[in-house]
Amino acid sequence: MSVRTEPIIAITPKRISRRWILGGLLLSWIVLAQFLRGKATLELDNPDNSPFTTWAGEVADSIRDNRTDGAAFKFFFNPIREFIDGFVTLSRELIAIPSGSSSIPVLGWLGVISVIGFVVYAVSNIRMATAAVALTFACGALGLWTDSMDTLAMTFAAVILSLAIGIPVGIWAGLSDRVLKAVTPILDLAQILPTLVYLAPLALFFLIGPASATIATMVYSIPIAVRLTAFGIRGVPTSPVEASISMGTTKRQLLQKVQLPMSSRTIIMGVNQTVMAALSFVVIAALIGAPGLGKPVIDALIIRNVGEGFVAGIAVVLIAIMLDRSTSAAISSQDTFVPPSDADRKRRRIGLAIAGILAIVGIVLSRQLAWAAFFPKQIDISKQIASASDSSVKWVTENMEFLTAGLSKAVTVGVLNPLESVLANSPWYLTVVMITLMSLILGGIRSAIVSATLLGAIVATGLWYDTMITFTQTIVATLLTMVVGVIAGVWIGRNARAERALRPILDAGQTLPAFVYLIPMLGFFGPSRFTAIATGIVYSIPIVVKIVGQGIRDVPVNMIEAATSTGSTKWQLITKVQLPAAKKSLLLATNQGLIFVLAVVVIGGFVGAGGLGYLVLLGSSKPELQGKGLVAGFCILLLGVMIDRIAQYMVARNSAPKH
Amino acid sequence: MVRNKRVGAKASVLAAAAALLLSACGGAGVDAEASDAPAGDCGSYAIAMHAWVGYTASAQVVTEIAKANGCEISQVTLAEAGVTYDAMESGSVDLVIEDWGGGRWQEWADRGALVEVGENGNIGLIGMYVPQWMADEYPDITDSANLNKYADLFVTDESKGKGAWYEGPPGYTTIGEKMVSANGLNFTVISTGSEQALIDVFTKADADKTAAIGYFYEPQNFLAKVPLARIKFPANDWTDPEQASGLTDYPESPLIKLATPKVMDANDAFTKIVKNFSWTNADQNEVAADIESGTDPAVAAQKWIDAHKDIVDGWLK
Amino acid sequence: MSEVSSAISVNNLWQVFGPNPEKIVGSADASLPRAELREKTGNTAAVRDVSFDVAPGEVFVVMGLSGSGKSTLVRCLTRLIEPTSGSVVLNGEDIMKVSDARLRELRRTKFSMVFQNFGLLPHRKVIDNIAFALEVNGVSKEKRHARANEVIELVGLQGFAYAYPEQLSGGMQQRVGLARALAVNPDVMFLDEPFSALDPLIRRDMQTEVIRLHEELGKTMVFITHDLSEALKLGDRIAIMRDGAVVQMGTAEELIANPADAYVEDFTRDIPKSHVLTVRTIARPLADTETATGRTIPAETIIRDATAAVLDANGPVAVVANGNVIGYIKSRDILQVVGGGTEA
Ligand SMILES: Nc1ncnc2c1ncn2[C@@H]1O[C@H](COP(=O)(O)OP(=O)(O)OP(=O)(O)O)[C@@H](O)[C@H]1O
Ligand SMILES: [Mg+2]
């Protein structure tokens, strides 16, 4: 990297002029948009196809026609699907659905709970095990035992398969620079790809059902396993590796005896992240026929049963907490390589033996006695929770309408409509030119080229107008997210107590499926673009707050001390020192916020937000529009890549050395 | 700790696995206790579940009857039409008890993925509706020719200065855009995404006496709770939504049952139920009303079955 | 060259890092200073044209400032880094030409390394660290543990066989490193600044330890350090590196008495010469005005040790080598070295 040699002073006038240019551009855009309003917007009515989407539909049809006889299906897709289906069925039969000729799964509820308690105890400690048992039991008490077990089984199957692929590939990428270089773009892409996008294409090849859902989950979680495994292998200190080579290890011995054991901590962290990723897919996977807790959530969304959706959402969160805490307990038990004393070990062995016996008793009981096999119906607090959440949403809807309606109206009229009229309702060429120019100024020539190319591709698909609708919503939601996120982030960054208090909420917010609060949002704001925006905001705030908070905390203490010693006020300290110093985190947070918002704004298609997400849904239901749906997914991808690239180039530009 | 703990853990896991295997081989004692279902000669099937409560009513009744006759039934929730047909092709769903698709499944039928079993007795009628109070206040609004006169009433922040026209969810048969453009209506089509969004719109419009025009259909128990008035367009001239000109109204259409060849070939109790199932809009509304008022669908279905033994017996013949 | 008489023989060894290393060796660019070479071609010549021989049982020390290429050199000798060109003959075998399998075998049995930051495996007990090379060579557990216990004793780590590295102090960890290198009973040991991460007191202990081990076991050693006093203490011969090339090679005395250039001299500046030089280096013919005292002193005597005798003599003392007088010294000569500092 070349070091900038110009003096610091020179930056200030330059930045001001950049700002002026941006402002001028914006102004001329707005003025031109007024004159050219409604011209060449390329708007395509929902029931209509563009030449490109027609073509995509034909391709999809020919794929469909090939399903029974095509060689690719016979020898590739179908065997894969059958294998995965078989694997999923196996793991479901273990805990969720009747196995073979029996009327119960291999493990009844008591058996499942015993096994979970035992396994968690074996990898961590008694406290974690108790918590895991309690959390699992709570899923039953929510009246969702079978669905919860289906989710657990699906997650388990997807995680096992993801790890079976992700860890070896990760190891390979950890060992070979060439492989790492080859997989990195794929990993990056997978990370910015909204999940809704690849459901339809996958279903085209692997049909609707658990196999597609599992593969979709794997697409989402394998990159995480690969990334962390490679990271772990690469993180092994060089000196033990070099020492081992100097003692004549083969590559295989080196891997087995040195690199793997020394990276086990990071790899287990990768397992943890993979599990969480797979779990976060539960709801969306239900759209292509995955069994489990996603089903009641989607049902509840469609018949807008706030309470039921909320209860199912809680169950998802409970399972998430259970899996997260027990896998991360397994990580911290790896903190040291030094084993405990003999006495501890003995105690531990006795504990394990007792736990093992208890587990076996539980298993046997759960297969012999009805009360231990079927989760007791008497224990069901779902009705209470559902009605409590129903009534609180109802209360807000009825009594806070002035607030919800006011908020919705203010954003819609004040921000959304004007922005939409500039982005979507002005001629496409104007928008393309303006976005390209802006990314030139913000991110440099490379980002301008990327923007122009991607925008050109979107125009070519014929879904320009809908893409701009989605883009508008994404921008508005991100702006609002950043406003709230930065305020909260600064707060927790400066206040350790606030951080501690907020962290569990942020964690839960990250695991709660967005669909769950899409339902009350619909109640608050009705079928509108703002509902999608509000959901996107809620979904992406936790990550933004976390990143900003971390950035603020990472500002060097001496910088703050220096500023304080010159008598800065708190406000000056925040605006003049902490925020500028945390600029890179702010950019990163914006980037993440955009990607997260985009992922949710597209599910706004369910609540009347229109745009690409709606086209995806439309395509999955209306055969004549399936091509359009697939292309809409592709446009979401292009949009995501464009947003990500511009942001990345901005980050790169702003983190170039300045000293 | 890691190593030795693992050894201990490994040993116990092995022991547990062994015990599991043993007790599994021994067969579950629960089965003996729990086999209260009559042992019929019936296979295992998956019924597609769709979002609207009327569908739930029909599907649940079929489910309960089939279960009582020894079939093993699972329910798979899916969006309507395309996705569901695909699911039938993949074998993950065996039955759609109420299809509104206007024959869009033909392509799948041609490939042998599914079979049209016939009508289910319900008559579906889709249309554009306004809350009853509007029909009372502006009596001529129910004539499509007069809609433009009132378009201003329907303007919202979402509707770009024209009237807001709430369209049905993506899976439903909808021709709203065509209607608007063919009739030169001064409205913007807003895709609601879900039926519940429509219900919200109408509930609110009814309660607050605000204006709203939106997609709705019968049979739907909601109409009994919130009175809506149907807008009349010129008489219908189409069945396949793709062919619709948009100038005319939605047709009245008998709803269809779709099943996989597996169901049709099995010739067991389920085949009979599927072939013979047929009931009226009133029947469906009865069960749907119970479900909507909070009764568990299975219980609501059972209540209807118990009250209509003769009809059910007829289906089983 | 007689392969038999040298344990290690290094000839024209080059190590160039960068985009096109092969093109540099032998080209006109090769003689450019390192910085210029990098500027011009993007390549770094970490080791340039190094040749030397090490006799069996000798301790050969390589010294130089940070970045002078010491580590790279020693890694080239065992092909941990593949040298760009040149030859390295160990016990008569050109290791540049051996197959991968043979190279592994050599590493497992013939030579071993000790590293600056120890390079211990944190997830293995001391004994398993020490037995690692035997383990990868397929030696049975019983045998390799027996051998490990032997070397544990040798380096004074009794009682710590079942500890984990992180439970040991730095000095003890490097003892494990030493033990590990000794476990395979190698012909040659390479030590890359083994003690620079340790604090001075422990460093001195460890140096004494290495001297003891060398005396007991007589291993050939290539010892890298940037600490001259360490080099003087341990080394039979010392090579001084600068910018990848060896600028001077010889015994401590030779280097201090006749530094090849200012760089070498700089190195030796802080060393009290009287502690290193023998009286031979300052012996001179008798001046006309002087008369010998008749006293004698052996030529190998370190100046410091000769001080008392010479001061006592009150006149020139004869320096004797092999029974012949090779010159004379007087108290003024001694005082010049001891007190006068650097001028020899
Ligand atoms: N893998 C590599 N790629 C490029 N250059 C390298 C590499 N390894 C070493 N170098 C360069 O080679 C030169 C010699 O490095 P080396 O580590 O051998 O020095 P050293 O004498 O051991 O220094 P120190 O006393 O700091 O350990 C340095 O300029 C270094 O930057
Ligand atoms: Mg070094």
mmCIF file with all atom_site columns, N, CA and C in Angstrom, chain B residues 72-98:
data_model
loop_
_atom_site.group_PDB
_atom_site.id
_atom_site.type_symbol
_atom_site.label_atom_id
_atom_site.label_alt_id
_atom_site.label_comp_id
_atom_site.label_asym_id
_atom_site.label_entity_id
_atom_site.label_seq_id
_atom_site.pdbx_PDB_ins_code
_atom_site.Cartn_x
_atom_site.Cartn_y
_atom_site.Cartn_z
_atom_site.occupancy
_atom_site.B_iso_or_equiv
_atom_site.pdbx_formal_charge
_atom_site.auth_seq_id
_atom_site.auth_comp_id
_atom_site.auth_asym_id
_atom_site.auth_atom_id
_atom_site.pdbx_PDB_model_num
ATOM 1  N N  . GLU B 1 72 ? -52.120 -42.287 7.761  1.00 0.00 ? 72 GLU B N  1
ATOM 2  C CA . GLU B 1 72 ? -51.162 -41.434 8.469  1.00 0.00 ? 72 GLU B CA 1
ATOM 3  C C  . GLU B 1 72 ? -51.057 -40.130 7.699  1.00 0.00 ? 72 GLU B C  1
ATOM 4  N N  . ILE B 1 73 ? -51.454 -39.050 8.341  1.00 0.00 ? 73 ILE B N  1
ATOM 5  C CA . ILE B 1 73 ? -51.561 -37.774 7.624  1.00 0.00 ? 73 ILE B CA 1
ATOM 6  C C  . ILE B 1 73 ? -50.597 -36.744 8.197  1.00 0.00 ? 73 ILE B C  1
ATOM 7  N N  . SER B 1 74 ? -49.860 -36.088 7.312  1.00 0.00 ? 74 SER B N  1
ATOM 8  C CA . SER B 1 74 ? -49.114 -34.926 7.768  1.00 0.00 ? 74 SER B CA 1
ATOM 9  C C  . SER B 1 74 ? -49.580 -33.726 6.960  1.00 0.00 ? 74 SER B C  1
ATOM 10 N N  . GLN B 1 75 ? -49.382 -32.548 7.513  1.00 0.00 ? 75 GLN B N  1
ATOM 11 C CA . GLN B 1 75 ? -49.818 -31.340 6.829  1.00 0.00 ? 75 GLN B CA 1
ATOM 12 C C  . GLN B 1 75 ? -48.599 -30.491 6.492  1.00 0.00 ? 75 GLN B C  1
ATOM 13 N N  . VAL B 1 76 ? -48.545 -30.032 5.258  1.00 0.00 ? 76 VAL B N  1
ATOM 14 C CA . VAL B 1 76 ? -47.402 -29.227 4.827  1.00 0.00 ? 76 VAL B CA 1
ATOM 15 C C  . VAL B 1 76 ? -47.905 -27.863 4.371  1.00 0.00 ? 76 VAL B C  1
ATOM 16 N N  . THR B 1 77 ? -47.474 -26.839 5.060  1.00 0.00 ? 77 THR B N  1
ATOM 17 C CA . THR B 1 77 ? -47.934 -25.501 4.705  1.00 0.00 ? 77 THR B CA 1
ATOM 18 C C  . THR B 1 77 ? -47.125 -24.949 3.537  1.00 0.00 ? 77 THR B C  1
ATOM 19 N N  . LEU B 1 78 ? -47.797 -24.510 2.528  1.00 0.00 ? 78 LEU B N  1
ATOM 20 C CA . LEU B 1 78 ? -47.108 -23.977 1.355  1.00 0.00 ? 78 LEU B CA 1
ATOM 21 C C  . LEU B 1 78 ? -47.917 -22.850 0.748  1.00 0.00 ? 78 LEU B C  1
ATOM 22 N N  . ALA B 1 79 ? -47.241 -22.014 -0.024 1.00 0.00 ? 79 ALA B N  1
ATOM 23 C CA . ALA B 1 79 ? -47.968 -21.021 -0.803 1.00 0.00 ? 79 ALA B CA 1
ATOM 24 C C  . ALA B 1 79 ? -48.772 -21.757 -1.876 1.00 0.00 ? 79 ALA B C  1
ATOM 25 N N  . GLU B 1 80 ? -49.764 -21.055 -2.419 1.00 0.00 ? 80 GLU B N  1
ATOM 26 C CA . GLU B 1 80 ? -50.660 -21.710 -3.353 1.00 0.00 ? 80 GLU B CA 1
ATOM 27 C C  . GLU B 1 80 ? -49.992 -21.920 -4.703 1.00 0.00 ? 80 GLU B C  1
ATOM 28 N N  . ALA B 1 81 ? -50.711 -22.668 -5.505 1.00 0.00 ? 81 ALA B N  1
ATOM 29 C CA . ALA B 1 81 ? -50.395 -22.868 -6.914 1.00 0.00 ? 81 ALA B CA 1
ATOM 30 C C  . ALA B 1 81 ? -48.978 -23.370 -7.155 1.00 0.00 ? 81 ALA B C  1
ATOM 31 N N  . GLY B 1 82 ? -48.187 -22.660 -7.935 1.00 0.00 ? 82 GLY B N  1
ATOM 32 C CA . GLY B 1 82 ? -46.899 -23.160 -8.426 1.00 0.00 ? 82 GLY B CA 1
ATOM 33 C C  . GLY B 1 82 ? -46.086 -23.957 -7.421 1.00 0.00 ? 82 GLY B C  1
ATOM 34 N N  . VAL B 1 83 ? -45.832 -23.352 -6.273 1.00 0.00 ? 83 VAL B N  1
ATOM 35 C CA . VAL B 1 83 ? -45.016 -24.024 -5.274 1.00 0.00 ? 83 VAL B CA 1
ATOM 36 C C  . VAL B 1 83 ? -45.647 -25.355 -4.886 1.00 0.00 ? 83 VAL B C  1
ATOM 37 N N  . THR B 1 84 ? -46.954 -25.321 -4.698 1.00 0.00 ? 84 THR B N  1
ATOM 38 C CA . THR B 1 84 ? -47.638 -26.532 -4.263 1.00 0.00 ? 84 THR B CA 1
ATOM 39 C C  . THR B 1 84 ? -47.604 -27.598 -5.353 1.00 0.00 ? 84 THR B C  1
ATOM 40 N N  . TYR B 1 85 ? -47.821 -27.167 -6.595 1.00 0.00 ? 85 TYR B N  1
ATOM 41 C CA . TYR B 1 85 ? -47.757 -28.161 -7.678 1.00 0.00 ? 85 TYR B CA 1
ATOM 42 C C  . TYR B 1 85 ? -46.367 -28.783 -7.744 1.00 0.00 ? 85 TYR B C  1
ATOM 43 N N  . ASP B 1 86 ? -45.385 -27.956 -7.565 1.00 0.00 ? 86 ASP B N  1
ATOM 44 C CA . ASP B 1 86 ? -44.019 -28.476 -7.542 1.00 0.00 ? 86 ASP B CA 1
ATOM 45 C C  . ASP B 1 86 ? -43.852 -29.481 -6.410 1.00 0.00 ? 86 ASP B C  1
ATOM 46 N N  . ALA B 1 87 ? -44.421 -29.138 -5.276 1.00 0.00 ? 87 ALA B N  1
ATOM 47 C CA . ALA B 1 87 ? -44.305 -30.038 -4.130 1.00 0.00 ? 87 ALA B CA 1
ATOM 48 C C  . ALA B 1 87 ? -44.990 -31.369 -4.431 1.00 0.00 ? 87 ALA B C  1
ATOM 49 N N  . MET B 1 88 ? -46.092 -31.299 -5.187 1.00 0.00 ? 88 MET B N  1
ATOM 50 C CA . MET B 1 88 ? -46.765 -32.549 -5.544 1.00 0.00 ? 88 MET B CA 1
ATOM 51 C C  . MET B 1 88 ? -45.886 -33.342 -6.494 1.00 0.00 ? 88 MET B C  1
ATOM 52 N N  . GLU B 1 89 ? -45.226 -32.642 -7.380 1.00 0.00 ? 89 GLU B N  1
ATOM 53 C CA . GLU B 1 89 ? -44.347 -33.338 -8.312 1.00 0.00 ? 89 GLU B CA 1
ATOM 54 C C  . GLU B 1 89 ? -43.197 -34.015 -7.571 1.00 0.00 ? 89 GLU B C  1
ATOM 55 N N  . SER B 1 90 ? -42.742 -33.361 -6.514 1.00 0.00 ? 90 SER B N  1
ATOM 56 C CA . SER B 1 90 ? -41.618 -33.936 -5.787 1.00 0.00 ? 90 SER B CA 1
ATOM 57 C C  . SER B 1 90 ? -42.081 -34.985 -4.793 1.00 0.00 ? 90 SER B C  1
ATOM 58 N N  . GLY B 1 91 ? -43.400 -35.127 -4.642 1.00 0.00 ? 91 GLY B N  1
ATOM 59 C CA . GLY B 1 91 ? -43.900 -36.151 -3.736 1.00 0.00 ? 91 GLY B CA 1
ATOM 60 C C  . GLY B 1 91 ? -43.987 -35.702 -2.298 1.00 0.00 ? 91 GLY B C  1
ATOM 61 N N  . SER B 1 92 ? -43.707 -34.423 -2.034 1.00 0.00 ? 92 SER B N  1
ATOM 62 C CA . SER B 1 92 ? -43.803 -34.024 -0.632 1.00 0.00 ? 92 SER B CA 1
ATOM 63 C C  . SER B 1 92 ? -45.213 -33.591 -0.245 1.00 0.00 ? 92 SER B C  1
ATOM 64 N N  . VAL B 1 93 ? -46.087 -33.457 -1.212 1.00 0.00 ? 93 VAL B N  1
ATOM 65 C CA . VAL B 1 93 ? -47.494 -33.175 -0.920 1.00 0.00 ? 93 VAL B CA 1
ATOM 66 C C  . VAL B 1 93 ? -48.349 -34.058 -1.810 1.00 0.00 ? 93 VAL B C  1
ATOM 67 N N  . ASP B 1 94 ? -49.471 -34.570 -1.258 1.00 0.00 ? 94 ASP B N  1
ATOM 68 C CA . ASP B 1 94 ? -50.309 -35.482 -2.040 1.00 0.00 ? 94 ASP B CA 1
ATOM 69 C C  . ASP B 1 94 ? -51.668 -34.914 -2.404 1.00 0.00 ? 94 ASP B C  1
ATOM 70 N N  . LEU B 1 95 ? -52.104 -33.887 -1.668 1.00 0.00 ? 95 LEU B N  1
ATOM 71 C CA . LEU B 1 95 ? -53.472 -33.453 -1.901 1.00 0.00 ? 95 LEU B CA 1
ATOM 72 C C  . LEU B 1 95 ? -53.629 -31.951 -1.723 1.00 0.00 ? 95 LEU B C  1
ATOM 73 N N  . VAL B 1 96 ? -54.320 -31.346 -2.713 1.00 0.00 ? 96 VAL B N  1
ATOM 74 C CA . VAL B 1 96 ? -54.803 -29.978 -2.534 1.00 0.00 ? 96 VAL B CA 1
ATOM 75 C C  . VAL B 1 96 ? -56.317 -30.095 -2.508 1.00 0.00 ? 96 VAL B C  1
ATOM 76 N N  . ILE B 1 97 ? -56.928 -29.678 -1.425 1.00 0.00 ? 97 ILE B N  1
ATOM 77 C CA . ILE B 1 97 ? -58.359 -29.944 -1.296 1.00 0.00 ? 97 ILE B CA 1
ATOM 78 C C  . ILE B 1 97 ? -59.193 -28.831 -1.921 1.00 0.00 ? 97 ILE B C  1
ATOM 79 N N  . GLU B 1 98 ? -58.562 -27.687 -2.141 1.00 0.00 ? 98 GLU B N  1
ATOM 80 C CA . GLU B 1 98 ? -59.325 -26.576 -2.696 1.00 0.00 ? 98 GLU B CA 1
ATOM 81 C C  . GLU B 1 98 ? -58.402 -25.745 -3.576 1.00 0.00 ? 98 GLU B C  1
#
